[in-house]
JSON list of C-alpha atoms and ligand atoms in Angstrom, two decimals:
[
{"chain": "A", "resi": 11, "resn": "UNK", "atom": "CA", "xyz": [-38.19, -268.92, 75.44]},
{"chain": "A", "resi": 12, "resn": "UNK", "atom": "CA", "xyz": [-36.16, -271.29, 77.63]},
{"chain": "A", "resi": 13, "resn": "UNK", "atom": "CA", "xyz": [-33.73, -269.45, 79.88]},
{"chain": "A", "resi": 14, "resn": "UNK", "atom": "CA", "xyz": [-32.99, -269.68, 83.58]},
{"chain": "A", "resi": 15, "resn": "UNK", "atom": "CA", "xyz": [-34.51, -266.29, 84.33]},
{"chain": "A", "resi": 16, "resn": "UNK", "atom": "CA", "xyz": [-37.69, -266.82, 82.34]},
{"chain": "A", "resi": 17, "resn": "UNK", "atom": "CA", "xyz": [-38.18, -270.38, 83.58]},
{"chain": "A", "resi": 18, "resn": "UNK", "atom": "CA", "xyz": [-37.74, -269.26, 87.18]},
{"chain": "A", "resi": 19, "resn": "UNK", "atom": "CA", "xyz": [-40.26, -266.46, 86.61]},
{"chain": "A", "resi": 20, "resn": "UNK", "atom": "CA", "xyz": [-42.79, -268.89, 85.14]},
{"chain": "A", "resi": 21, "resn": "UNK", "atom": "CA", "xyz": [-42.43, -271.38, 87.98]},
{"chain": "A", "resi": 22, "resn": "UNK", "atom": "CA", "xyz": [-42.94, -268.67, 90.62]},
{"chain": "A", "resi": 23, "resn": "UNK", "atom": "CA", "xyz": [-45.89, -267.01, 88.90]},
{"chain": "A", "resi": 24, "resn": "UNK", "atom": "CA", "xyz": [-47.61, -270.32, 88.24]},
{"chain": "A", "resi": 25, "resn": "UNK", "atom": "CA", "xyz": [-47.15, -271.42, 91.84]},
{"chain": "A", "resi": 26, "resn": "UNK", "atom": "CA", "xyz": [-48.53, -268.17, 93.25]},
{"chain": "A", "resi": 27, "resn": "UNK", "atom": "CA", "xyz": [-51.34, -267.41, 90.80]},
{"chain": "A", "resi": 28, "resn": "UNK", "atom": "CA", "xyz": [-52.60, -270.37, 88.78]},
{"chain": "A", "resi": 29, "resn": "UNK", "atom": "CA", "xyz": [-54.77, -271.98, 91.45]},
{"chain": "A", "resi": 30, "resn": "UNK", "atom": "CA", "xyz": [-55.54, -269.08, 93.76]},
{"chain": "A", "resi": 31, "resn": "UNK", "atom": "CA", "xyz": [-56.41, -266.53, 91.04]},
{"chain": "A", "resi": 32, "resn": "UNK", "atom": "CA", "xyz": [-57.20, -268.41, 87.80]},
{"chain": "A", "resi": 33, "resn": "UNK", "atom": "CA", "xyz": [-58.64, -265.39, 85.98]},
{"chain": "A", "resi": 34, "resn": "UNK", "atom": "CA", "xyz": [-55.62, -263.27, 86.81]},
{"chain": "A", "resi": 35, "resn": "UNK", "atom": "CA", "xyz": [-53.45, -266.18, 85.69]},
{"chain": "A", "resi": 36, "resn": "UNK", "atom": "CA", "xyz": [-55.21, -266.22, 82.29]},
{"chain": "A", "resi": 37, "resn": "UNK", "atom": "CA", "xyz": [-54.43, -262.50, 81.89]},
{"chain": "A", "resi": 38, "resn": "UNK", "atom": "CA", "xyz": [-50.81, -263.06, 82.96]},
{"chain": "A", "resi": 39, "resn": "UNK", "atom": "CA", "xyz": [-50.18, -266.00, 80.60]},
{"chain": "A", "resi": 40, "resn": "UNK", "atom": "CA", "xyz": [-51.59, -263.98, 77.68]},
{"chain": "A", "resi": 41, "resn": "UNK", "atom": "CA", "xyz": [-49.45, -260.93, 78.58]},
{"chain": "A", "resi": 42, "resn": "UNK", "atom": "CA", "xyz": [-46.40, -263.19, 78.79]},
{"chain": "A", "resi": 43, "resn": "UNK", "atom": "CA", "xyz": [-47.16, -264.85, 75.43]},
{"chain": "A", "resi": 44, "resn": "UNK", "atom": "CA", "xyz": [-47.50, -261.42, 73.83]},
{"chain": "A", "resi": 45, "resn": "UNK", "atom": "CA", "xyz": [-44.21, -260.30, 75.41]},
{"chain": "A", "resi": 46, "resn": "UNK", "atom": "CA", "xyz": [-42.54, -263.37, 73.97]},
{"chain": "A", "resi": 47, "resn": "UNK", "atom": "CA", "xyz": [-43.92, -262.58, 70.51]},
{"chain": "A", "resi": 48, "resn": "UNK", "atom": "CA", "xyz": [-42.74, -258.96, 70.68]},
{"chain": "A", "resi": 49, "resn": "UNK", "atom": "CA", "xyz": [-39.40, -259.64, 72.40]},
{"chain": "A", "resi": 50, "resn": "UNK", "atom": "CA", "xyz": [-37.52, -260.04, 69.07]},
{"chain": "A", "resi": 51, "resn": "UNK", "atom": "CA", "xyz": [-38.05, -256.27, 68.59]},
{"chain": "A", "resi": 52, "resn": "UNK", "atom": "CA", "xyz": [-35.34, -255.84, 71.26]},
{"chain": "A", "resi": 53, "resn": "UNK", "atom": "CA", "xyz": [-31.82, -256.37, 69.91]},
{"chain": "A", "resi": 54, "resn": "UNK", "atom": "CA", "xyz": [-30.18, -257.37, 73.23]},
{"chain": "A", "resi": 55, "resn": "UNK", "atom": "CA", "xyz": [-30.87, -260.85, 74.58]},
{"chain": "A", "resi": 56, "resn": "UNK", "atom": "CA", "xyz": [-30.75, -259.70, 78.22]},
{"chain": "A", "resi": 57, "resn": "UNK", "atom": "CA", "xyz": [-33.52, -257.18, 77.42]},
{"chain": "A", "resi": 58, "resn": "UNK", "atom": "CA", "xyz": [-35.68, -259.85, 75.81]},
{"chain": "A", "resi": 59, "resn": "UNK", "atom": "CA", "xyz": [-35.32, -262.07, 78.87]},
{"chain": "A", "resi": 60, "resn": "UNK", "atom": "CA", "xyz": [-36.03, -259.21, 81.29]},
{"chain": "A", "resi": 61, "resn": "UNK", "atom": "CA", "xyz": [-39.17, -258.30, 79.30]},
{"chain": "A", "resi": 62, "resn": "UNK", "atom": "CA", "xyz": [-40.61, -261.82, 79.33]},
{"chain": "A", "resi": 63, "resn": "UNK", "atom": "CA", "xyz": [-39.71, -262.48, 82.98]},
{"chain": "A", "resi": 64, "resn": "UNK", "atom": "CA", "xyz": [-41.31, -259.17, 84.04]},
{"chain": "A", "resi": 65, "resn": "UNK", "atom": "CA", "xyz": [-44.41, -259.92, 81.94]},
{"chain": "A", "resi": 66, "resn": "UNK", "atom": "CA", "xyz": [-44.79, -263.30, 83.65]},
{"chain": "A", "resi": 67, "resn": "UNK", "atom": "CA", "xyz": [-44.40, -261.75, 87.11]},
{"chain": "A", "resi": 68, "resn": "UNK", "atom": "CA", "xyz": [-46.02, -258.33, 86.66]},
{"chain": "A", "resi": 69, "resn": "UNK", "atom": "CA", "xyz": [-49.19, -259.18, 88.62]},
{"chain": "A", "resi": 70, "resn": "UNK", "atom": "CA", "xyz": [-47.72, -261.61, 91.16]},
{"chain": "A", "resi": 71, "resn": "UNK", "atom": "CA", "xyz": [-48.41, -258.98, 93.83]},
{"chain": "A", "resi": 72, "resn": "UNK", "atom": "CA", "xyz": [-52.11, -259.95, 93.72]},
{"chain": "A", "resi": 73, "resn": "UNK", "atom": "CA", "xyz": [-51.30, -263.46, 94.98]},
{"chain": "A", "resi": 74, "resn": "UNK", "atom": "CA", "xyz": [-52.60, -264.21, 98.50]},
{"chain": "A", "resi": 75, "resn": "UNK", "atom": "CA", "xyz": [-49.13, -265.24, 99.68]},
{"chain": "A", "resi": 76, "resn": "UNK", "atom": "CA", "xyz": [-47.54, -262.08, 98.26]},
{"chain": "A", "resi": 77, "resn": "UNK", "atom": "CA", "xyz": [-49.98, -259.24, 98.95]},
{"chain": "A", "resi": 78, "resn": "UNK", "atom": "CA", "xyz": [-49.00, -256.95, 101.79]},
{"chain": "A", "resi": 79, "resn": "UNK", "atom": "CA", "xyz": [-50.10, -253.34, 101.32]},
{"chain": "A", "resi": 80, "resn": "UNK", "atom": "CA", "xyz": [-52.79, -254.19, 98.73]},
{"chain": "A", "resi": 81, "resn": "UNK", "atom": "CA", "xyz": [-50.93, -252.19, 96.06]},
{"chain": "A", "resi": 82, "resn": "UNK", "atom": "CA", "xyz": [-49.88, -255.03, 93.79]},
{"chain": "A", "resi": 83, "resn": "UNK", "atom": "CA", "xyz": [-46.90, -253.54, 91.87]},
{"chain": "A", "resi": 84, "resn": "UNK", "atom": "CA", "xyz": [-45.09, -252.68, 95.11]},
{"chain": "A", "resi": 85, "resn": "UNK", "atom": "CA", "xyz": [-46.10, -255.90, 96.86]},
{"chain": "A", "resi": 86, "resn": "UNK", "atom": "CA", "xyz": [-44.94, -258.04, 93.94]},
{"chain": "A", "resi": 87, "resn": "UNK", "atom": "CA", "xyz": [-41.64, -256.18, 93.59]},
{"chain": "A", "resi": 88, "resn": "UNK", "atom": "CA", "xyz": [-40.87, -256.32, 97.33]},
{"chain": "A", "resi": 89, "resn": "UNK", "atom": "CA", "xyz": [-41.61, -260.03, 97.37]},
{"chain": "A", "resi": 90, "resn": "UNK", "atom": "CA", "xyz": [-39.34, -260.62, 94.37]},
{"chain": "A", "resi": 91, "resn": "UNK", "atom": "CA", "xyz": [-36.58, -258.71, 96.12]},
{"chain": "A", "resi": 92, "resn": "UNK", "atom": "CA", "xyz": [-37.14, -260.71, 99.32]},
{"chain": "A", "resi": 93, "resn": "UNK", "atom": "CA", "xyz": [-36.55, -263.96, 97.43]},
{"chain": "A", "resi": 94, "resn": "UNK", "atom": "CA", "xyz": [-33.52, -262.40, 95.67]},
{"chain": "A", "resi": 95, "resn": "UNK", "atom": "CA", "xyz": [-35.04, -262.44, 92.20]},
{"chain": "A", "resi": 96, "resn": "UNK", "atom": "CA", "xyz": [-33.17, -260.30, 89.64]},
{"chain": "A", "resi": 97, "resn": "UNK", "atom": "CA", "xyz": [-33.35, -256.67, 90.71]},
{"chain": "A", "resi": 98, "resn": "UNK", "atom": "CA", "xyz": [-34.10, -255.30, 87.26]},
{"chain": "A", "resi": 99, "resn": "UNK", "atom": "CA", "xyz": [-37.15, -257.55, 86.94]},
{"chain": "A", "resi": 100, "resn": "UNK", "atom": "CA", "xyz": [-38.36, -256.51, 90.41]},
{"chain": "A", "resi": 101, "resn": "UNK", "atom": "CA", "xyz": [-38.01, -252.84, 89.40]},
{"chain": "A", "resi": 102, "resn": "UNK", "atom": "CA", "xyz": [-39.90, -253.40, 86.13]},
{"chain": "A", "resi": 103, "resn": "UNK", "atom": "CA", "xyz": [-42.70, -255.07, 88.13]},
{"chain": "A", "resi": 104, "resn": "UNK", "atom": "CA", "xyz": [-42.69, -252.22, 90.68]},
{"chain": "A", "resi": 105, "resn": "UNK", "atom": "CA", "xyz": [-43.23, -249.61, 87.98]},
{"chain": "A", "resi": 106, "resn": "UNK", "atom": "CA", "xyz": [-45.35, -251.54, 85.49]},
{"chain": "A", "resi": 107, "resn": "UNK", "atom": "CA", "xyz": [-48.06, -249.73, 83.60]},
{"chain": "A", "resi": 108, "resn": "UNK", "atom": "CA", "xyz": [-47.55, -246.33, 85.26]},
{"chain": "A", "resi": 109, "resn": "UNK", "atom": "CA", "xyz": [-47.75, -247.68, 88.81]},
{"chain": "A", "resi": 110, "resn": "UNK", "atom": "CA", "xyz": [-46.24, -244.49, 90.21]},
{"chain": "A", "resi": 111, "resn": "UNK", "atom": "CA", "xyz": [-49.44, -242.58, 89.45]},
{"chain": "A", "resi": 112, "resn": "UNK", "atom": "CA", "xyz": [-51.60, -245.07, 91.37]},
{"chain": "A", "resi": 113, "resn": "UNK", "atom": "CA", "xyz": [-48.94, -245.13, 94.12]},
{"chain": "A", "resi": 114, "resn": "UNK", "atom": "CA", "xyz": [-49.34, -241.35, 94.45]},
{"chain": "A", "resi": 115, "resn": "UNK", "atom": "CA", "xyz": [-53.10, -241.74, 94.89]},
{"chain": "A", "resi": 116, "resn": "UNK", "atom": "CA", "xyz": [-52.45, -244.33, 97.61]},
{"chain": "A", "resi": 117, "resn": "UNK", "atom": "CA", "xyz": [-49.70, -242.32, 99.35]},
{"chain": "A", "resi": 118, "resn": "UNK", "atom": "CA", "xyz": [-47.10, -244.95, 98.40]},
{"chain": "A", "resi": 119, "resn": "UNK", "atom": "CA", "xyz": [-45.17, -243.10, 95.69]},
{"chain": "A", "resi": 120, "resn": "UNK", "atom": "CA", "xyz": [-42.26, -242.08, 97.94]},
{"chain": "A", "resi": 121, "resn": "UNK", "atom": "CA", "xyz": [-41.78, -245.71, 99.01]},
{"chain": "A", "resi": 122, "resn": "UNK", "atom": "CA", "xyz": [-42.05, -246.98, 95.45]},
{"chain": "A", "resi": 123, "resn": "UNK", "atom": "CA", "xyz": [-39.53, -244.48, 94.08]},
{"chain": "A", "resi": 124, "resn": "UNK", "atom": "CA", "xyz": [-37.11, -244.88, 97.00]},
{"chain": "A", "resi": 125, "resn": "UNK", "atom": "CA", "xyz": [-37.08, -248.66, 96.77]},
{"chain": "A", "resi": 126, "resn": "UNK", "atom": "CA", "xyz": [-37.14, -249.29, 93.02]},
{"chain": "A", "resi": 127, "resn": "UNK", "atom": "CA", "xyz": [-35.50, -247.48, 90.09]},
{"chain": "A", "resi": 128, "resn": "UNK", "atom": "CA", "xyz": [-37.81, -246.56, 87.28]},
{"chain": "A", "resi": 129, "resn": "UNK", "atom": "CA", "xyz": [-36.40, -247.71, 83.94]},
{"chain": "A", "resi": 130, "resn": "UNK", "atom": "CA", "xyz": [-37.38, -245.68, 80.89]},
{"chain": "A", "resi": 131, "resn": "UNK", "atom": "CA", "xyz": [-36.59, -247.92, 77.95]},
{"chain": "A", "resi": 132, "resn": "UNK", "atom": "CA", "xyz": [-38.14, -249.95, 75.13]},
{"chain": "A", "resi": 133, "resn": "UNK", "atom": "CA", "xyz": [-38.37, -252.85, 77.62]},
{"chain": "A", "resi": 134, "resn": "UNK", "atom": "CA", "xyz": [-40.61, -250.72, 79.83]},
{"chain": "A", "resi": 135, "resn": "UNK", "atom": "CA", "xyz": [-42.71, -249.61, 76.86]},
{"chain": "A", "resi": 136, "resn": "UNK", "atom": "CA", "xyz": [-43.17, -253.17, 75.61]},
{"chain": "A", "resi": 137, "resn": "UNK", "atom": "CA", "xyz": [-44.10, -254.49, 79.06]},
{"chain": "A", "resi": 138, "resn": "UNK", "atom": "CA", "xyz": [-46.72, -251.78, 79.56]},
{"chain": "A", "resi": 139, "resn": "UNK", "atom": "CA", "xyz": [-47.99, -252.26, 76.01]},
{"chain": "A", "resi": 140, "resn": "UNK", "atom": "CA", "xyz": [-48.47, -256.02, 76.46]},
{"chain": "A", "resi": 141, "resn": "UNK", "atom": "CA", "xyz": [-50.38, -255.43, 79.71]},
{"chain": "A", "resi": 142, "resn": "UNK", "atom": "CA", "xyz": [-52.42, -252.60, 78.16]},
{"chain": "A", "resi": 143, "resn": "UNK", "atom": "CA", "xyz": [-53.48, -254.63, 75.15]},
{"chain": "A", "resi": 144, "resn": "UNK", "atom": "CA", "xyz": [-54.54, -257.76, 77.08]},
{"chain": "A", "resi": 145, "resn": "UNK", "atom": "CA", "xyz": [-57.92, -258.03, 78.77]},
{"chain": "A", "resi": 146, "resn": "UNK", "atom": "CA", "xyz": [-58.77, -259.69, 82.10]},
{"chain": "A", "resi": 147, "resn": "UNK", "atom": "CA", "xyz": [-59.45, -263.04, 80.37]},
{"chain": "A", "resi": 148, "resn": "UNK", "atom": "CA", "xyz": [-56.43, -262.80, 78.10]},
{"chain": "A", "resi": 149, "resn": "UNK", "atom": "CA", "xyz": [-58.29, -261.33, 75.14]},
{"chain": "A", "resi": 150, "resn": "UNK", "atom": "CA", "xyz": [-56.62, -258.88, 72.73]},
{"chain": "A", "resi": 151, "resn": "UNK", "atom": "CA", "xyz": [-57.60, -255.24, 73.13]},
{"chain": "A", "resi": 152, "resn": "UNK", "atom": "CA", "xyz": [-56.45, -251.94, 71.75]},
{"chain": "A", "resi": 153, "resn": "UNK", "atom": "CA", "xyz": [-55.08, -249.58, 74.39]},
{"chain": "A", "resi": 154, "resn": "UNK", "atom": "CA", "xyz": [-58.29, -247.52, 74.13]},
{"chain": "A", "resi": 155, "resn": "UNK", "atom": "CA", "xyz": [-60.50, -250.59, 74.61]},
{"chain": "A", "resi": 156, "resn": "UNK", "atom": "CA", "xyz": [-58.49, -251.66, 77.61]},
{"chain": "A", "resi": 157, "resn": "UNK", "atom": "CA", "xyz": [-58.72, -248.20, 79.20]},
{"chain": "A", "resi": 158, "resn": "UNK", "atom": "CA", "xyz": [-62.51, -248.25, 78.68]},
{"chain": "A", "resi": 159, "resn": "UNK", "atom": "CA", "xyz": [-62.79, -251.79, 80.07]},
{"chain": "A", "resi": 160, "resn": "UNK", "atom": "CA", "xyz": [-60.94, -250.82, 83.26]},
{"chain": "A", "resi": 161, "resn": "UNK", "atom": "CA", "xyz": [-63.00, -247.62, 83.61]},
{"chain": "A", "resi": 162, "resn": "UNK", "atom": "CA", "xyz": [-66.20, -249.69, 83.41]},
{"chain": "A", "resi": 163, "resn": "UNK", "atom": "CA", "xyz": [-64.97, -252.37, 85.81]},
{"chain": "A", "resi": 164, "resn": "UNK", "atom": "CA", "xyz": [-64.13, -249.89, 88.58]},
{"chain": "A", "resi": 165, "resn": "UNK", "atom": "CA", "xyz": [-66.58, -247.36, 89.98]},
{"chain": "A", "resi": 166, "resn": "UNK", "atom": "CA", "xyz": [-66.30, -243.60, 89.36]},
{"chain": "A", "resi": 167, "resn": "UNK", "atom": "CA", "xyz": [-64.91, -242.84, 92.83]},
{"chain": "A", "resi": 168, "resn": "UNK", "atom": "CA", "xyz": [-62.33, -245.63, 92.86]},
{"chain": "A", "resi": 169, "resn": "UNK", "atom": "CA", "xyz": [-58.58, -245.08, 92.96]},
{"chain": "A", "resi": 170, "resn": "UNK", "atom": "CA", "xyz": [-58.18, -247.28, 89.89]},
{"chain": "A", "resi": 171, "resn": "UNK", "atom": "CA", "xyz": [-60.61, -245.14, 87.87]},
{"chain": "A", "resi": 172, "resn": "UNK", "atom": "CA", "xyz": [-58.73, -241.98, 88.89]},
{"chain": "A", "resi": 173, "resn": "UNK", "atom": "CA", "xyz": [-55.43, -243.67, 88.03]},
{"chain": "A", "resi": 174, "resn": "UNK", "atom": "CA", "xyz": [-56.62, -244.74, 84.57]},
{"chain": "A", "resi": 175, "resn": "UNK", "atom": "CA", "xyz": [-58.01, -241.27, 83.82]},
{"chain": "A", "resi": 176, "resn": "UNK", "atom": "CA", "xyz": [-54.71, -239.65, 84.80]},
{"chain": "A", "resi": 177, "resn": "UNK", "atom": "CA", "xyz": [-52.72, -242.21, 82.79]},
{"chain": "A", "resi": 178, "resn": "UNK", "atom": "CA", "xyz": [-54.64, -242.37, 79.50]},
{"chain": "A", "resi": 179, "resn": "UNK", "atom": "CA", "xyz": [-52.37, -239.81, 77.78]},
{"chain": "A", "resi": 180, "resn": "UNK", "atom": "CA", "xyz": [-49.21, -241.63, 78.89]},
{"chain": "A", "resi": 181, "resn": "UNK", "atom": "CA", "xyz": [-50.66, -244.92, 77.64]},
{"chain": "A", "resi": 182, "resn": "UNK", "atom": "CA", "xyz": [-51.33, -243.43, 74.21]},
{"chain": "A", "resi": 183, "resn": "UNK", "atom": "CA", "xyz": [-47.72, -242.28, 74.04]},
{"chain": "A", "resi": 184, "resn": "UNK", "atom": "CA", "xyz": [-46.47, -245.77, 74.98]},
{"chain": "A", "resi": 185, "resn": "UNK", "atom": "CA", "xyz": [-48.63, -247.32, 72.25]},
{"chain": "A", "resi": 186, "resn": "UNK", "atom": "CA", "xyz": [-47.24, -244.88, 69.67]},
{"chain": "A", "resi": 187, "resn": "UNK", "atom": "CA", "xyz": [-43.63, -245.58, 70.68]},
{"chain": "A", "resi": 188, "resn": "UNK", "atom": "CA", "xyz": [-44.20, -249.35, 70.53]},
{"chain": "A", "resi": 189, "resn": "UNK", "atom": "CA", "xyz": [-45.98, -249.19, 67.19]},
{"chain": "A", "resi": 190, "resn": "UNK", "atom": "CA", "xyz": [-42.97, -247.25, 65.85]},
{"chain": "A", "resi": 191, "resn": "UNK", "atom": "CA", "xyz": [-40.78, -250.27, 66.75]},
{"chain": "A", "resi": 192, "resn": "UNK", "atom": "CA", "xyz": [-42.78, -252.62, 64.51]},
{"chain": "A", "resi": 193, "resn": "UNK", "atom": "CA", "xyz": [-41.48, -253.27, 61.04]},
{"chain": "A", "resi": 194, "resn": "UNK", "atom": "CA", "xyz": [-43.89, -251.59, 58.56]},
{"chain": "A", "resi": 195, "resn": "UNK", "atom": "CA", "xyz": [-45.18, -254.89, 57.12]},
{"chain": "A", "resi": 196, "resn": "UNK", "atom": "CA", "xyz": [-45.88, -256.50, 60.49]},
{"chain": "A", "resi": 197, "resn": "UNK", "atom": "CA", "xyz": [-48.28, -254.45, 62.61]},
{"chain": "A", "resi": 198, "resn": "UNK", "atom": "CA", "xyz": [-48.51, -256.82, 65.63]},
{"chain": "B", "resi": 4, "resn": "FE2", "atom": "FE1", "xyz": [-50.84, -255.09, 87.15]}
]
């Protein structure tokens, strides 16, 4: 996909992540490639571009030059806003993959919700789905496998473990809504 928005997203994400966090970059490039494959499920071109740009940038908040609070969805979104990147993409990054639940556990939910609108749409579902079905090295996972992988990677008393346990039901619902978008003959 060659558009101004998507190209700008790729250039920024590559600059901030590819050298400093190569493993994270592998995950991000695989999430973005999946978003590009699934984007044709969205009828409106602006939605397809927003999906791919947000997929490319969803984890930019981990980058050393971007991180601020240590909560990567908010850090990435604030940074995108500071450089005047498209507001819708910043908001999709802010709320990606049920960030509000982790924000609540970190005492950052009021800030997140005050600063960025949460979009409930097929774009949101597809973005979360692409993230949820891509492992840390870019491998393909089912949503259940990904949830298990994250649970194992983080200890039982970690915020991330608590977040994933609270979000598992929501993630199942996202997967069902996305699978309903697929044409019957083409499961992925
Ligand atoms: Fe993320």
